[in-house]
mmCIF file of C-alpha atoms and ligand atoms in Angstrom:
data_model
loop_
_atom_site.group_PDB
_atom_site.id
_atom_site.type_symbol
_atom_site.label_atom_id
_atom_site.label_comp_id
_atom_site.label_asym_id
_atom_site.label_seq_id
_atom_site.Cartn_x
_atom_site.Cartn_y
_atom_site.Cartn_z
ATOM 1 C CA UNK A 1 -33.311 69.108 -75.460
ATOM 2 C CA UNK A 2 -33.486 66.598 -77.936
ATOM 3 C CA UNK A 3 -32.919 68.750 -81.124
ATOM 4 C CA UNK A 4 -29.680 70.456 -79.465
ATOM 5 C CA UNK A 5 -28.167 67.022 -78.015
ATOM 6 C CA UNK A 6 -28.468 66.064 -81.630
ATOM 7 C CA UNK A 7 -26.580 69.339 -82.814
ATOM 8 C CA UNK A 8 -24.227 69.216 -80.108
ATOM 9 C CA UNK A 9 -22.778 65.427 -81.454
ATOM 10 C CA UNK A 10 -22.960 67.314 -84.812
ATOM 11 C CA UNK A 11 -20.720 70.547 -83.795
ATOM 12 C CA UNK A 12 -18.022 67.775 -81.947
ATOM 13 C CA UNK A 13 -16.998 67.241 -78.104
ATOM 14 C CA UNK A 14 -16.215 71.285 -77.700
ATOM 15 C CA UNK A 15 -19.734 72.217 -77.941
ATOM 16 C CA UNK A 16 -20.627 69.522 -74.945
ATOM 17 C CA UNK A 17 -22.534 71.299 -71.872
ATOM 18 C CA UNK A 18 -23.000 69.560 -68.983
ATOM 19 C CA UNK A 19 -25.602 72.309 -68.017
ATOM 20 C CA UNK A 20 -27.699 71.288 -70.947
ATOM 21 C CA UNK A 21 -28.872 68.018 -68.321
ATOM 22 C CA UNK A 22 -31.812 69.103 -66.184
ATOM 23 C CA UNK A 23 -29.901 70.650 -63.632
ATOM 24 C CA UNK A 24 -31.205 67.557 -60.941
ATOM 25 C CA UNK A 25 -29.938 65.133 -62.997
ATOM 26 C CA UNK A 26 -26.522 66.873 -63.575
ATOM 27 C CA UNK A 27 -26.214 66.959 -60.053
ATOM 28 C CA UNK A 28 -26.929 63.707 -59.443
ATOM 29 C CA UNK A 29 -24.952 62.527 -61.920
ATOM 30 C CA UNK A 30 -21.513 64.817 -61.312
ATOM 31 C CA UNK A 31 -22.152 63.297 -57.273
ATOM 32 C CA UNK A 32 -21.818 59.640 -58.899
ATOM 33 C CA UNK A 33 -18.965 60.761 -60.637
ATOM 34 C CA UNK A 34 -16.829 61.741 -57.141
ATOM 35 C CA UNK A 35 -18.298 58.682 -54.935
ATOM 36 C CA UNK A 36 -20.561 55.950 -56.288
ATOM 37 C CA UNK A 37 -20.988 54.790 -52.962
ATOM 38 C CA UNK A 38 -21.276 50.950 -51.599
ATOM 39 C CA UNK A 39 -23.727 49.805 -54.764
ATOM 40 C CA UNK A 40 -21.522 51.574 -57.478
ATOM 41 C CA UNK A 41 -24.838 51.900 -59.523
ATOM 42 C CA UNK A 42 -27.194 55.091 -60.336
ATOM 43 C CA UNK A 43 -30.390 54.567 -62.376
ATOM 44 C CA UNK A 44 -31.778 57.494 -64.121
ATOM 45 C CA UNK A 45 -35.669 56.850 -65.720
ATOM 46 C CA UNK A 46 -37.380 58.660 -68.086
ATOM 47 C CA UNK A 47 -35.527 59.864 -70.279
ATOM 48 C CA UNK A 48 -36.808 61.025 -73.708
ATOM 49 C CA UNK A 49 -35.991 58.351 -76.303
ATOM 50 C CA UNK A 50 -37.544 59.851 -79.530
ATOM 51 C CA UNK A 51 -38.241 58.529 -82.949
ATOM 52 C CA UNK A 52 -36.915 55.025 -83.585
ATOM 53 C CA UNK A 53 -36.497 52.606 -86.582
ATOM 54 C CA UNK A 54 -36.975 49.057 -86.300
ATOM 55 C CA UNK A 55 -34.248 47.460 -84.673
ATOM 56 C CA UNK A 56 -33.388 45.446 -87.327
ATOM 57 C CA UNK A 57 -34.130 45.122 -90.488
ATOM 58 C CA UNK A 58 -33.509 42.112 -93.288
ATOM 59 C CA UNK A 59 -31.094 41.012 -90.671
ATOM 60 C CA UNK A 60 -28.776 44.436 -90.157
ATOM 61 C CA UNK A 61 -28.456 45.780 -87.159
ATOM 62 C CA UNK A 62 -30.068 49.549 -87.323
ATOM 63 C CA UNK A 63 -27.524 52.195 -86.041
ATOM 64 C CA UNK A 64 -29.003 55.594 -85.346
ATOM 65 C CA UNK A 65 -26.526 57.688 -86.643
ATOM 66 C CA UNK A 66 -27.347 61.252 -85.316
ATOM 67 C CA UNK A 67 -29.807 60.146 -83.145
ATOM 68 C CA UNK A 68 -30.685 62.392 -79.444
ATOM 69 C CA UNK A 69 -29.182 59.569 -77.660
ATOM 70 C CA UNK A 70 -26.154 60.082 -78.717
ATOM 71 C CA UNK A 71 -26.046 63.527 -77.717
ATOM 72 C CA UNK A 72 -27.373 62.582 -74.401
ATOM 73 C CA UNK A 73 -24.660 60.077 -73.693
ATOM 74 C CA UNK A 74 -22.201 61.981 -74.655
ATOM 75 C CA UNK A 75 -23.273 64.788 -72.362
ATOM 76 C CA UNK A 76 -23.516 62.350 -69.561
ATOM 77 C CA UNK A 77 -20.325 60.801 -70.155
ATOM 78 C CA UNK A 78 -18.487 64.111 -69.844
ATOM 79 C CA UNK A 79 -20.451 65.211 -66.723
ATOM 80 C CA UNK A 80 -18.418 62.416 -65.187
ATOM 81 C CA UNK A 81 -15.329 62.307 -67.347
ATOM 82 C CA UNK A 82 -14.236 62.391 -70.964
ATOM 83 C CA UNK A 83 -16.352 59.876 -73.454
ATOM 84 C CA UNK A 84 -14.258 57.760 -74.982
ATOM 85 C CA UNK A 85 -14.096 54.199 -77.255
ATOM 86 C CA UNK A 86 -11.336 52.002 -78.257
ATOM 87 C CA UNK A 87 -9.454 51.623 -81.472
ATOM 88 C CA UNK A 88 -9.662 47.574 -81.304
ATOM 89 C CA UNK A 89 -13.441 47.536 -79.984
ATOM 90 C CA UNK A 90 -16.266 47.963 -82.700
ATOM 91 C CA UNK A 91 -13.695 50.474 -85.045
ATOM 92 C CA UNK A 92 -13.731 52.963 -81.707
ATOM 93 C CA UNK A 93 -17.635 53.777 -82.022
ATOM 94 C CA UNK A 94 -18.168 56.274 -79.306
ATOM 95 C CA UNK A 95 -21.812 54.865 -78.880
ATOM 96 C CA UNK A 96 -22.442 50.946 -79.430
ATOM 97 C CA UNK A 97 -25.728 49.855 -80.090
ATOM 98 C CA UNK A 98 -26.504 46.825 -78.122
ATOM 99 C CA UNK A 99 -28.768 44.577 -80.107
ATOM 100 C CA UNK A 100 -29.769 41.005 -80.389
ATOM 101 C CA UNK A 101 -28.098 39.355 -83.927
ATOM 102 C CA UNK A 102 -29.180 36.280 -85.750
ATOM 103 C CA UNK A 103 -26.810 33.283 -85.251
ATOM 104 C CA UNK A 104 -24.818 34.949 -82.661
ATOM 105 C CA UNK A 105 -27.661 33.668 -79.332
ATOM 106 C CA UNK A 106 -24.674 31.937 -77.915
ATOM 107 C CA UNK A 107 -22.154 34.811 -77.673
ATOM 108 C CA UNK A 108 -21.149 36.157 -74.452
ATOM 109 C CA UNK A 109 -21.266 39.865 -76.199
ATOM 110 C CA UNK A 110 -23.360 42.242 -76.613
ATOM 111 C CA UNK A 111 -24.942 40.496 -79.575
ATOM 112 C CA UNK A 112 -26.246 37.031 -77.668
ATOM 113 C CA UNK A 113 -29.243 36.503 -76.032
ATOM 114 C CA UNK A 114 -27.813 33.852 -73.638
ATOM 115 C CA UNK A 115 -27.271 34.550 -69.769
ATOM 116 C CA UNK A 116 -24.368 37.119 -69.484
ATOM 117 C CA UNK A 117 -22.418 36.255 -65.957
ATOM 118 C CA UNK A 118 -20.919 39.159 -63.483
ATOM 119 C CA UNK A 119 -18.434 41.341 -65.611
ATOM 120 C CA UNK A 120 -16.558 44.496 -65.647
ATOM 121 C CA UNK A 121 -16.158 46.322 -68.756
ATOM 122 C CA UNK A 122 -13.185 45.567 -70.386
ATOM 123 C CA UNK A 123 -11.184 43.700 -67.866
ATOM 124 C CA UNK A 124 -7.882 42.783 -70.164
ATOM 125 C CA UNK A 125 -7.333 46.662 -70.463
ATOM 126 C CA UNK A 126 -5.127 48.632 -68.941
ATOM 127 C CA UNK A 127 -6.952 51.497 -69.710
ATOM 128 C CA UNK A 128 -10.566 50.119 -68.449
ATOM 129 C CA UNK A 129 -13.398 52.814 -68.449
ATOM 130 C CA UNK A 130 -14.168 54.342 -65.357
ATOM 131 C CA UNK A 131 -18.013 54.394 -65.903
ATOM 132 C CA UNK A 132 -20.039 53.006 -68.513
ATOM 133 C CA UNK A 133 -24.012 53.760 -69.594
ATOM 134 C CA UNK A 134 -26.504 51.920 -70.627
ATOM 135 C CA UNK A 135 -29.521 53.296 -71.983
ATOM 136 C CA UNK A 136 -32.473 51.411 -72.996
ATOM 137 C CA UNK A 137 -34.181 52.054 -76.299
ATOM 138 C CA UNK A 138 -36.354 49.145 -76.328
ATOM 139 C CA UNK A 139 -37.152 45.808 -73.648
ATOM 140 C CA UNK A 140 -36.938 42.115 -75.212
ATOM 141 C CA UNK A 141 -40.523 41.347 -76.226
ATOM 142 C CA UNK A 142 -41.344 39.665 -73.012
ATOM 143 C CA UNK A 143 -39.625 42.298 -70.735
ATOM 144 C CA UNK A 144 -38.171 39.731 -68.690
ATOM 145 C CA UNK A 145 -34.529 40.555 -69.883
ATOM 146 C CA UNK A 146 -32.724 41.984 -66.814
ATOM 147 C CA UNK A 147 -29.296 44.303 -66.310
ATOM 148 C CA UNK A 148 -27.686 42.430 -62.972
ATOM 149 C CA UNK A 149 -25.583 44.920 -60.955
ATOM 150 C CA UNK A 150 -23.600 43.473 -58.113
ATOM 151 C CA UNK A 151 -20.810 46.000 -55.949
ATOM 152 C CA UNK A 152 -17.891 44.316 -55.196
ATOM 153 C CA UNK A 153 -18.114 46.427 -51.796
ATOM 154 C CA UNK A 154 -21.418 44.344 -50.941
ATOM 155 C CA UNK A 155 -19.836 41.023 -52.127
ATOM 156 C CA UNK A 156 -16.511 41.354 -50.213
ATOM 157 C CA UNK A 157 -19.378 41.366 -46.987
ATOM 158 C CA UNK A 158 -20.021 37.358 -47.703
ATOM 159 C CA UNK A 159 -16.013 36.492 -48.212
ATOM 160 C CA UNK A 160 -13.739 34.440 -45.539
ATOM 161 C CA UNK A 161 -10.987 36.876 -44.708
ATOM 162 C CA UNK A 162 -8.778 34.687 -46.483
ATOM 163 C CA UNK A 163 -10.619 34.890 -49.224
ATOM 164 C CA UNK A 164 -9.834 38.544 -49.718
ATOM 165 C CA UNK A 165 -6.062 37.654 -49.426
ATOM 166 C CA UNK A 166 -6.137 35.647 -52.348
ATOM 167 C CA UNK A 167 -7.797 37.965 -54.261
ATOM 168 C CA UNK A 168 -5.523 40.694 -53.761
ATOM 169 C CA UNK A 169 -2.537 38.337 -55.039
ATOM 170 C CA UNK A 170 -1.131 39.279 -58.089
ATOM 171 C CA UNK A 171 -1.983 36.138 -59.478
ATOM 172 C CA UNK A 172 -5.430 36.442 -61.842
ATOM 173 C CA UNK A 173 -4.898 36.617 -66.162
ATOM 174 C CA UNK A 174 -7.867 37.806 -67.735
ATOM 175 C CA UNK A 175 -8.447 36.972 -71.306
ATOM 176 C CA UNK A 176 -9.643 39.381 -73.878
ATOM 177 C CA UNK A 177 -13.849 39.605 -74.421
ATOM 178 C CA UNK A 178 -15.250 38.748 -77.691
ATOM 179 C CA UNK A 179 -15.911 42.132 -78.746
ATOM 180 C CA UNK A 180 -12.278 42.860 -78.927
ATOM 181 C CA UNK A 181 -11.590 39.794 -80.711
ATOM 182 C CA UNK A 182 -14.409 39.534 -83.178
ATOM 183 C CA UNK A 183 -12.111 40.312 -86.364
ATOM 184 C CA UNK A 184 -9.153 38.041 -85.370
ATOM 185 C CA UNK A 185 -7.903 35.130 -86.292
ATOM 186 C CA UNK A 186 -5.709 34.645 -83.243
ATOM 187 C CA UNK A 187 -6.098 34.504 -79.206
ATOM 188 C CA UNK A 188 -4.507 36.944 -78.206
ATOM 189 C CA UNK A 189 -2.008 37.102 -74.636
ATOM 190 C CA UNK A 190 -4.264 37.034 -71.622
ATOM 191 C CA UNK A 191 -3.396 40.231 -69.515
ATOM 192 C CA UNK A 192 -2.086 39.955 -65.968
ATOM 193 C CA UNK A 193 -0.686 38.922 -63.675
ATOM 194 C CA UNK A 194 -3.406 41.403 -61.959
ATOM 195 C CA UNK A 195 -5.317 41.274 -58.528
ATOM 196 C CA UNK A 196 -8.988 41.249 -58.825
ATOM 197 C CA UNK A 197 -9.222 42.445 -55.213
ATOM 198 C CA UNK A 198 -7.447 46.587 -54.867
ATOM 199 C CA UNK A 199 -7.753 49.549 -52.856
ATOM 200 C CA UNK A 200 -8.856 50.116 -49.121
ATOM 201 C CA UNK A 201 -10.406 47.786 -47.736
ATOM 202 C CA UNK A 202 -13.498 49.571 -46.813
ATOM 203 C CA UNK A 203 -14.169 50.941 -50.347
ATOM 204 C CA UNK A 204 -12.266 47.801 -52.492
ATOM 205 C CA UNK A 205 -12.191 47.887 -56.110
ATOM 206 C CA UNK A 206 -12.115 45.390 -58.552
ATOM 207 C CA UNK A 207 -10.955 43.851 -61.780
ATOM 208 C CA UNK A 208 -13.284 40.957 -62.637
ATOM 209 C CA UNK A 209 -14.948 38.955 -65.614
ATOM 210 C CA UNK A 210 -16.544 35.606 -64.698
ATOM 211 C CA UNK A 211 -16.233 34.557 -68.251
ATOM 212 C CA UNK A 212 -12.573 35.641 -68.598
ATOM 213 C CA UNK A 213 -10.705 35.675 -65.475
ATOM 214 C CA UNK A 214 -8.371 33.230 -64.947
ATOM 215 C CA UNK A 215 -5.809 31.679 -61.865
ATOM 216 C CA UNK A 216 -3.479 29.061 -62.200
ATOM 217 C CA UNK A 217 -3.397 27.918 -58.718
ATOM 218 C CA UNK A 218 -6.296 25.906 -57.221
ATOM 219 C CA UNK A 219 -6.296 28.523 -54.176
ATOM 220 C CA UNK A 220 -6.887 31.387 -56.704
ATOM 221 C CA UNK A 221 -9.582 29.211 -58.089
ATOM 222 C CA UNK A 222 -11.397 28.421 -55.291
ATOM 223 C CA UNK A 223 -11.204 32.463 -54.492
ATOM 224 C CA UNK A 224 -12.417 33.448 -57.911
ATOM 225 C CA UNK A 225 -15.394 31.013 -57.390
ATOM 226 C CA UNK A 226 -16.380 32.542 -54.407
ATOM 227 C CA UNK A 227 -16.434 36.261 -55.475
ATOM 228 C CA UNK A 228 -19.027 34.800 -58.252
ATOM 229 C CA UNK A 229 -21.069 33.333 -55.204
ATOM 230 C CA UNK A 230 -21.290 35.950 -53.595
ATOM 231 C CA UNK A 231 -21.782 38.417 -56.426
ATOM 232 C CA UNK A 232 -24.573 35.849 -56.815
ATOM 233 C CA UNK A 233 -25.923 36.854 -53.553
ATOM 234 C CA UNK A 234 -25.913 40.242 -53.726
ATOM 235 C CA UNK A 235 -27.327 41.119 -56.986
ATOM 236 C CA UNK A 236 -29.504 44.074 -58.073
ATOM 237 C CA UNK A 237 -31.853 43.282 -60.807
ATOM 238 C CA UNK A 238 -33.386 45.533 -62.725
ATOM 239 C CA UNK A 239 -35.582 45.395 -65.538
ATOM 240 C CA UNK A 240 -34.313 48.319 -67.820
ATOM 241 C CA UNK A 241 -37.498 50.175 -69.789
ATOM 242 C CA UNK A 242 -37.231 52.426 -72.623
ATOM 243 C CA UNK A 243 -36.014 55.765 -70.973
ATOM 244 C CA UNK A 244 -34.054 54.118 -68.261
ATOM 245 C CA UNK A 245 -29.793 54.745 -68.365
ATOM 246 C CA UNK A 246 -28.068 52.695 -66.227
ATOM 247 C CA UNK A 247 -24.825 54.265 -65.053
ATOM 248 C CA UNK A 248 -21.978 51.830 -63.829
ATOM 249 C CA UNK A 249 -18.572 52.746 -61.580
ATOM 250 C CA UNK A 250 -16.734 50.170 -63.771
ATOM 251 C CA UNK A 251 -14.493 49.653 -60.794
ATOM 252 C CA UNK A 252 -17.165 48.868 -57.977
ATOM 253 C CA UNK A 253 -20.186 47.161 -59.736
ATOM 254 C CA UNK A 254 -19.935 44.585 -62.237
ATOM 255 C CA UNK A 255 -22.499 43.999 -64.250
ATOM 256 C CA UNK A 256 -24.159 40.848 -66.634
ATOM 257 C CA UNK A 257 -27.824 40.198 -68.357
ATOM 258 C CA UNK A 258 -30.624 37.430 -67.954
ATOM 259 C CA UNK A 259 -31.575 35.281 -70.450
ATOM 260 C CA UNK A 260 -34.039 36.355 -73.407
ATOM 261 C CA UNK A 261 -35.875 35.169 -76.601
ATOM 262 C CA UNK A 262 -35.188 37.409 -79.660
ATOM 263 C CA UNK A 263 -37.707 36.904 -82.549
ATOM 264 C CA UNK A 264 -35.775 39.437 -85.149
ATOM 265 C CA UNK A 265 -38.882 41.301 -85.882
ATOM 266 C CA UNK A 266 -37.560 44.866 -85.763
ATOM 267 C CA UNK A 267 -38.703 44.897 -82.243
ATOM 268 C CA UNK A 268 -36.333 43.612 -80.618
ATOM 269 C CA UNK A 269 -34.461 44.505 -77.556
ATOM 270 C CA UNK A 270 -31.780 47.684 -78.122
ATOM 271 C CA UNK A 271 -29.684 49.146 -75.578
ATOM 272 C CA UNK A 272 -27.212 51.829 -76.274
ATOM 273 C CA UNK A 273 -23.692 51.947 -74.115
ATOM 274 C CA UNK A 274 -21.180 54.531 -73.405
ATOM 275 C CA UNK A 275 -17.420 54.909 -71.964
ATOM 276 C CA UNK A 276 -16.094 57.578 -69.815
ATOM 277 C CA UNK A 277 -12.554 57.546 -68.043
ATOM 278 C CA UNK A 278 -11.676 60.281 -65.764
ATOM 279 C CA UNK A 279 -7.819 60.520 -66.851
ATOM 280 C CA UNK A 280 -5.749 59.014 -69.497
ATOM 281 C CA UNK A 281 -1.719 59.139 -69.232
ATOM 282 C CA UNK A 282 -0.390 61.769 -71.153
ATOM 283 C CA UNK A 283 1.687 59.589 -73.198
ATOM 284 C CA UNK A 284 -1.434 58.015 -74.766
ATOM 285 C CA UNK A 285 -3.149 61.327 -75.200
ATOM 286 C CA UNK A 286 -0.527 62.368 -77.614
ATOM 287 C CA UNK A 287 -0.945 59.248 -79.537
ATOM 288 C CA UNK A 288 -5.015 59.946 -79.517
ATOM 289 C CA UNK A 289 -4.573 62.889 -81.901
ATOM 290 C CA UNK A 290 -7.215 65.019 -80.377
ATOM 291 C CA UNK A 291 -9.429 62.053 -80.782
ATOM 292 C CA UNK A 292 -11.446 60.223 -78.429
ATOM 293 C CA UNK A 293 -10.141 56.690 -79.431
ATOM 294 C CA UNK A 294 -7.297 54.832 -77.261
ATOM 295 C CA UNK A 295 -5.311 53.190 -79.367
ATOM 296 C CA UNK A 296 -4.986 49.618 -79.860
ATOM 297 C CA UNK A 297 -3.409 47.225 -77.633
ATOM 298 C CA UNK A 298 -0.581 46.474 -79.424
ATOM 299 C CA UNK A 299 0.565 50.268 -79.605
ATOM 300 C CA UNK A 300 0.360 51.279 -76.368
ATOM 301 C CA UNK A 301 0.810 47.813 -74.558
ATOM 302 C CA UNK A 302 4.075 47.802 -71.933
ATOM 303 C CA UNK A 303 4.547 51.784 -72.332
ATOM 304 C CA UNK A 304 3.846 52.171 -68.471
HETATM 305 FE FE1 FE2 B 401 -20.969 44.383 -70.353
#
């Protein structure tokens, strides 16, 4: 499988079979796609890493160009949409390696070792993806490095009635995450207003980042504090090990990371993450080219 995922990255998104997954984990995997259910989460394990370089080395991040997993998220990601990146994340890498860098412990990215509160992926988009992967190359040195998943349709269980309310007002900014701002020199516009809270009320859906979303009002506050809570209280850990691929519903669980020690000696922990969206508006499509990428912000910001 390995040697044709490879191939199939080579040859380009046309030559991307969903029937080239074992046809139990397709299944499973095209069933997450149509309902992720209450937890919003779906662990696949041992998968077939392959050959690996260090993780770093002198400092530089390794990057696996070619490598099987890239064939096998791409595959995944179209069993349960279309993969796709963005123009103004990491230059609109399909795949993003998720590594530990010197000097950057403290950043609430994908680079820092710090605890990494509840989050969905790219909250200040209007384009956010609807699932995102995770596999894991290789666990931090003392495998104690967790992925937290928490569904917002287990949280909303703990929540005062009126605690809902507020959190369906139109009334939350969320500012943009440091991997979309890495390169610039300016902070950009939170987005918003939004509601964190959507959808029926027996299968809610929500827009959230515990590092980034915002209210003005104290009642909005007070709301957005108790979502984390109770998040809190309902959190999955697990402990990812080479072979595992986490698959999110990027609208139903958020996710975050415990705390680790890097020691930046090529064996450090690497995870690999993925995008997949379900639809884009047609209007964007034509801007994409044919490509994968969405645009940048700035280009396709206010068109809907
Ligand atoms: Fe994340």
């Amino acid at each position: 499988m390995w040697e044709r995922a490879e191939q199939i990255v080579h040859q380009g998104p046309d030559a991307v079979r969903p029937d080239d997954l074992p046809e139990r984990v397709r299944q499973a995997v095209r069933r997450f796609g149509e309902d992720s259910g209450t937890t919003g989460f779906l662990l696949l394990r041992g998968l077939e890493v392959g050959e690996l370089p260090p993780t770093h080395s002198d400092g530089e991040p390794a990057t696996l160009p070619g490598h099987g997993t890239a064939g096998l998220a791409m595959i995944i990601a179209e069993t349960l949409g279309t993969m796709i990146g963005y123009a103004d994340e990491k230059n609109g890498d399909l795949v993003h390696n998720v590594q530990p860098l010197p000097g950057e412990e403290t950043r609430i990215e994908g680079s820092g070792s710090v605890a990494f509160d509840f989050h969905i992926e790219n909250v200040h988009h209007a384009l956010r993806p609807d699932f995102i992967g995770l596999i894991c190359l290789r666990q931090d040195h003392d495998k104690v490095a967790a992925t937290r998943v928490s569904s917002v349709r287990e949280a909303v269980e703990r929540l005062k009635p009126s605690t809902l309310d507020v959190l369906r007002e139109c009334q939350f900014y969320s500012n943009y995450p440091g991997s979309f701002t890495r390169d610039s020199t300016v902070e950009p516009a939170p987005a918003g207003p939004h509601p964190v809270l959507f959808g029926d009320a027996g299968k809610p859906l929500m827009r959230f980042n515990s590092h980034n979303t915002v209210s003005l009002s104290k009642a909005g506050r007070a709301a957005l504090r108790a979502l984390a809570e109770a998040l809190e209280e309902v959190c999955h850990e697990v402990i990812m090990q080479p072979g595992d691929c986490a698959l999110l519903d990027n609208h139903v669980a958020a996710h975050g990371r415990s705390a680790f020690t890097p020691r930046y000696d090529g064996q450090d922990r690497w995870l690999r993450r993925f995008y997949s969206i379900q639809s884009v508006p047609r209007s964007v499509l034509q801007m994409m080219g044919g490509s994968r990428v969405i645009p940048p912000i700035p280009a396709i910001q206010g068109i809907w």
